[in-house]
mmCIF file of C-alpha atoms in Angstrom:
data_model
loop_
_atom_site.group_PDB
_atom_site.id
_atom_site.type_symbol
_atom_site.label_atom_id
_atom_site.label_comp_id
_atom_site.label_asym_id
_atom_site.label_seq_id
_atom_site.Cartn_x
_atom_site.Cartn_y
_atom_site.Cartn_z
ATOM 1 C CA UNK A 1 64.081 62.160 -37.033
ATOM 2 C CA UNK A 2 63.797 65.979 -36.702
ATOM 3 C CA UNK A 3 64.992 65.806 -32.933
ATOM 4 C CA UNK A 4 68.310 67.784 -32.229
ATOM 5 C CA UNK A 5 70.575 65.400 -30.546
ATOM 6 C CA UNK A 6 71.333 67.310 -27.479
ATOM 7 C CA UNK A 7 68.386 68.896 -26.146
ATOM 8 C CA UNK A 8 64.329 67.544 -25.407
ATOM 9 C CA UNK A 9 62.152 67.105 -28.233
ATOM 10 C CA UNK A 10 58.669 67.335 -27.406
ATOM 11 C CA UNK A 11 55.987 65.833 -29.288
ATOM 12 C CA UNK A 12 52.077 65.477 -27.713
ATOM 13 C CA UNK A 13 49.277 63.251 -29.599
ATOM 14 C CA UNK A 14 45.936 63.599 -29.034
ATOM 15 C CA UNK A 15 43.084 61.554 -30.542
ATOM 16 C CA UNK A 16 39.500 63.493 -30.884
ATOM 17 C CA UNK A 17 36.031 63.214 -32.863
ATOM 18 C CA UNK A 18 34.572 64.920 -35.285
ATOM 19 C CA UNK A 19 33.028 67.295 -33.518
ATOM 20 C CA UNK A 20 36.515 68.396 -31.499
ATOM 21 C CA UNK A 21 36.016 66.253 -28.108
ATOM 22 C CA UNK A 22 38.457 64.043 -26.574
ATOM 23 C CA UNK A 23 36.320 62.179 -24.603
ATOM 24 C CA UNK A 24 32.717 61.204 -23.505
ATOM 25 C CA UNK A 25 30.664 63.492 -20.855
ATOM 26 C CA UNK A 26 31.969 60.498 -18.821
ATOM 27 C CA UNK A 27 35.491 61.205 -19.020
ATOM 28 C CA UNK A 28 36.025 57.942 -21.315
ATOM 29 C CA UNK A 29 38.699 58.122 -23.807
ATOM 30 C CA UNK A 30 39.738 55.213 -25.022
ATOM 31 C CA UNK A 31 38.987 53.869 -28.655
ATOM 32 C CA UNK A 32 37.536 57.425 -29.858
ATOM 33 C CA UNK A 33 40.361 56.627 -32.539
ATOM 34 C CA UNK A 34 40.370 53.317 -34.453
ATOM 35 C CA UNK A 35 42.606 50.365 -35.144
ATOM 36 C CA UNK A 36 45.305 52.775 -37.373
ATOM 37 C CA UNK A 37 45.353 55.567 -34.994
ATOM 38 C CA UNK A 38 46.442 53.189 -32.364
ATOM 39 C CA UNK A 39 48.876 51.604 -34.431
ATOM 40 C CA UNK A 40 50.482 55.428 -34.937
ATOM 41 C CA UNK A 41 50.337 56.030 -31.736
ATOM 42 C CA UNK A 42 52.529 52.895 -30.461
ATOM 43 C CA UNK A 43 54.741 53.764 -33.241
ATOM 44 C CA UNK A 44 55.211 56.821 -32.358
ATOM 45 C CA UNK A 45 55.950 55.482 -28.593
ATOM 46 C CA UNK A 46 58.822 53.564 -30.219
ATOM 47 C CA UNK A 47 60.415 56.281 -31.294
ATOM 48 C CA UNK A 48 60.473 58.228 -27.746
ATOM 49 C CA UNK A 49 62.993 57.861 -24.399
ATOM 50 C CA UNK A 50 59.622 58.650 -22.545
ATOM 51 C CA UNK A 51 55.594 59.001 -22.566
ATOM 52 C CA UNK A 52 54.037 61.367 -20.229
ATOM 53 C CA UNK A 53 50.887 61.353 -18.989
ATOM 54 C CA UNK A 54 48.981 62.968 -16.053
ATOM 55 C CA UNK A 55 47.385 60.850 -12.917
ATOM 56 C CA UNK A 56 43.673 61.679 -14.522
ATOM 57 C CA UNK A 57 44.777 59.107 -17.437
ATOM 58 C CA UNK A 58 45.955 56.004 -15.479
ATOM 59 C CA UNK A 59 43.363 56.339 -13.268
ATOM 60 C CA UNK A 60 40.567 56.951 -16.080
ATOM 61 C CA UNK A 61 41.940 54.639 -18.748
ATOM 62 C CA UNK A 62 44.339 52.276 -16.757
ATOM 63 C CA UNK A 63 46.761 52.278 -20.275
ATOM 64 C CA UNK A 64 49.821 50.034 -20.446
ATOM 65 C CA UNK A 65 51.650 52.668 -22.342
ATOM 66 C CA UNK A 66 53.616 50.096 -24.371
ATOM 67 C CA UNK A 67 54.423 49.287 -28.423
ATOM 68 C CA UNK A 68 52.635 46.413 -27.694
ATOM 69 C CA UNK A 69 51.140 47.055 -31.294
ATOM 70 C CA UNK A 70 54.275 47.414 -33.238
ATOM 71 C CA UNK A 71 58.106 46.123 -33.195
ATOM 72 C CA UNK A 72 60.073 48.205 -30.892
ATOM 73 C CA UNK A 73 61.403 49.415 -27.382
ATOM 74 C CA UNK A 74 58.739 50.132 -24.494
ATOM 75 C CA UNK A 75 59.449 53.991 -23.369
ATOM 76 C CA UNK A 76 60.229 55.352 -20.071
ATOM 77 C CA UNK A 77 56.752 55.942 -18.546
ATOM 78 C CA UNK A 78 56.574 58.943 -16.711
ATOM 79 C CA UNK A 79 53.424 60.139 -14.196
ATOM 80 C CA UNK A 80 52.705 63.647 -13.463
ATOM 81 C CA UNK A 81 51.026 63.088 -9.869
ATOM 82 C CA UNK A 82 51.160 66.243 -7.943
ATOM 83 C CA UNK A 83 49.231 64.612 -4.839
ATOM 84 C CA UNK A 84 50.499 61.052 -4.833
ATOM 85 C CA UNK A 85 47.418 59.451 -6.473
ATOM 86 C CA UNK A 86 48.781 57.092 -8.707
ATOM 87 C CA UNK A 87 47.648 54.124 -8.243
ATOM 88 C CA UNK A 88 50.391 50.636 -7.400
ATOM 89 C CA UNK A 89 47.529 48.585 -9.043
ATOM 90 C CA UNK A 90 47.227 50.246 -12.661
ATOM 91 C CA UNK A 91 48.533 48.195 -15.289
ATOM 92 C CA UNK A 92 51.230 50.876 -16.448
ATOM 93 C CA UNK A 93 52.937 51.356 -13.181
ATOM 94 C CA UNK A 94 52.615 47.006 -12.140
ATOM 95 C CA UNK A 95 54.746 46.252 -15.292
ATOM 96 C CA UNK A 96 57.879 46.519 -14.964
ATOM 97 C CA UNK A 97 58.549 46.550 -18.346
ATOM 98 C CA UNK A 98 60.045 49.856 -18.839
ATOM 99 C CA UNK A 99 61.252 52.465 -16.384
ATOM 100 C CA UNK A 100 58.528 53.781 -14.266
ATOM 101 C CA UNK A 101 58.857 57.885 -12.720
ATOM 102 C CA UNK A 102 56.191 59.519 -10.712
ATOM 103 C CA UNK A 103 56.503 63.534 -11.168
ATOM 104 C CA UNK A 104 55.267 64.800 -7.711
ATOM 105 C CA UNK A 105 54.962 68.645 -5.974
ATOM 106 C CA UNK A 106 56.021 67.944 -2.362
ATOM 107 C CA UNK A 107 54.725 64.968 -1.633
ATOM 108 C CA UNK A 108 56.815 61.273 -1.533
ATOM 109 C CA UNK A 109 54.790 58.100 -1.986
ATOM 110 C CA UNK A 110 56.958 55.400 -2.631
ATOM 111 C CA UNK A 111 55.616 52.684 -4.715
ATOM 112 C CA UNK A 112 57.385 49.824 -5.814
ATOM 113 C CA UNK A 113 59.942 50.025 -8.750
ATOM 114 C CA UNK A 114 58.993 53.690 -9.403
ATOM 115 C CA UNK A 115 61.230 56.311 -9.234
ATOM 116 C CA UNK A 116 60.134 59.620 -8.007
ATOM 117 C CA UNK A 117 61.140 63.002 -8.881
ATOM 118 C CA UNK A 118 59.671 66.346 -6.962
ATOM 119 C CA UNK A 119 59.203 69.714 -8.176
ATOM 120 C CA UNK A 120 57.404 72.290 -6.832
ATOM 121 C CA UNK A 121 54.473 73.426 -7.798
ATOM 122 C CA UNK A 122 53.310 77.156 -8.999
ATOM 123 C CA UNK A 123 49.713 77.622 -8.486
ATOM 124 C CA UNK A 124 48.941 73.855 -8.411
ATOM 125 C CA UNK A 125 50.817 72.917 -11.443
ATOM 126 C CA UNK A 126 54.011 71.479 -12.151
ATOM 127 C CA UNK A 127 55.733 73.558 -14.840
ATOM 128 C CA UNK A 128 56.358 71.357 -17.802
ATOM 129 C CA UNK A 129 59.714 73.160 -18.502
ATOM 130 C CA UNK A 130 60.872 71.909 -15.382
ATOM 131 C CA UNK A 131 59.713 68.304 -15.959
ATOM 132 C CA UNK A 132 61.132 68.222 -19.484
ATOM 133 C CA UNK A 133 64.499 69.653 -17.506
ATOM 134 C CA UNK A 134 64.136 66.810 -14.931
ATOM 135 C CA UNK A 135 63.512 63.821 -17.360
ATOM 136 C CA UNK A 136 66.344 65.585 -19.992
ATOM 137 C CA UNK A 137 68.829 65.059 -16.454
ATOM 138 C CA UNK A 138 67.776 61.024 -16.385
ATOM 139 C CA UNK A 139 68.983 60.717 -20.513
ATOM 140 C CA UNK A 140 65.447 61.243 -21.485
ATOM 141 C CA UNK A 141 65.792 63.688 -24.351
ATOM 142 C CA UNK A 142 62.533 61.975 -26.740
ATOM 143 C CA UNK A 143 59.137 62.580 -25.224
ATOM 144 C CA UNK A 144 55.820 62.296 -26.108
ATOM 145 C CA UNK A 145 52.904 64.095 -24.112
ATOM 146 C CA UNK A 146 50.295 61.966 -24.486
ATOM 147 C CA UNK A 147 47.021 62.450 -22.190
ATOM 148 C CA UNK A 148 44.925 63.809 -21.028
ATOM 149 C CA UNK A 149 43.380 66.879 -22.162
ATOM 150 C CA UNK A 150 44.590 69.351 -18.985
ATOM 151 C CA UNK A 151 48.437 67.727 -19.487
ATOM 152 C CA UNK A 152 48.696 68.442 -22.977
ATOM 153 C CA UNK A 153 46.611 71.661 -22.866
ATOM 154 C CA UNK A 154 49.794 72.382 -19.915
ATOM 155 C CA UNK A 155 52.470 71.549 -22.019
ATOM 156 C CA UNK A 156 51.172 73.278 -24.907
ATOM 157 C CA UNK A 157 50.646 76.882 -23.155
ATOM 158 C CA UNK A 158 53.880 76.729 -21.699
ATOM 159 C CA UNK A 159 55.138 76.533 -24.887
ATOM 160 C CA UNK A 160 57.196 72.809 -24.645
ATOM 161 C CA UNK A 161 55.940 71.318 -27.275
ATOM 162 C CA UNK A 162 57.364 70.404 -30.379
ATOM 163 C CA UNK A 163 55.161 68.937 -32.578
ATOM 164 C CA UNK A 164 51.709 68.352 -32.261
ATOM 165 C CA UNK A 165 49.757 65.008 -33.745
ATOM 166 C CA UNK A 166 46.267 65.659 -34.089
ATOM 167 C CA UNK A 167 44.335 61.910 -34.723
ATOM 168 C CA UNK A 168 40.308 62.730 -35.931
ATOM 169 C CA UNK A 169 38.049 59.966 -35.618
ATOM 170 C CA UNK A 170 34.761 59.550 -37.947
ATOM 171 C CA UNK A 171 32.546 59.973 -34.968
ATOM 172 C CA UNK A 172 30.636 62.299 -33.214
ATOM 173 C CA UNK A 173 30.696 62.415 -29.542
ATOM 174 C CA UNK A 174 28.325 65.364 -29.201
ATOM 175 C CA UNK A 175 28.702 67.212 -25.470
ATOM 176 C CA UNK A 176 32.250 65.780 -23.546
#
């Protein structure tokens, strides 16, 4: 554990073929990485207070987010949804397994069981220092950035992240 105990550690995963893409020209991104990549992956969401990802993700891949995988403690699940587009019916905000935040930019949408936290916005996005601030606040120090592509590109150029765990599937997705 190369986290310092008293401030965030920020680690983002991203899964991508051969070729560099992290999805399909669809938008599709789930199984590009296989059975042991997965198995990482919920591993390394046992090890976190939280797993962020943006409103594109749930409503693209409708994840669960959970360790379902491996032995361990579901994370915090936290939503970056500027506009109050998550939606109640994805399988990641329904289960109430694990604490459930919505990150919004001036906008309240209360949904069941989810707690909401608002930052403003600068030029459409919500600065990831700030979220990592917020979710720091709430006791969640352990975080793990995990889709999609425009989140983690986010966190990344803002310079919040920590370490950075590149999965490569044998595939080739070809334009995406």
């Amino acid at each position: 554990d190369a986290a310092p105990e008293d401030e965030p550690f920020v680690v983002a995963q991203l899964g991508q073929s051969l070729d560099g893409r992290i999805a399909t020209p669809t938008g599709a991104s789930r199984y590009i990485n296989g059975t042991c990549a997965l198995d990482h992956l919920h591993r390394l969401r046992a090890q976190v207070h939280a797993v962020v990802v943006g409103v594109g993700t749930v409503i693209a891949d409708d994840p669960m987010l959970t360790v379902r995988r491996v032995p361990g403690r579901n994370p915090a699940r936290v939503f970056i949804d500027p506009r109050g587009r998550l939606p109640e019916t994805a399988q990641c905000v329904r289960s109430a397994c694990a604490r459930r935040i919505a990150i919004r930019a001036n906008v309240s949408v209360a949904l069941p069981g989810v707690e909401e936290i608002v930052i403003e916005a600068c030029n459409g996005i919500i600065p990831p220092h700030e979220i990592i601030q917020k979710l720091h606040e709430r006791g969640l120090r352990k975080i793990l950035v995990e889709g999609g592509a425009r989140t983690i590109s986010t966190f990344i150029a803002a310079g919040c992240v920590d370490r950075l765990h590149m999965l490569v599937a044998p595939m080739i997705i070809g334009s995406g």
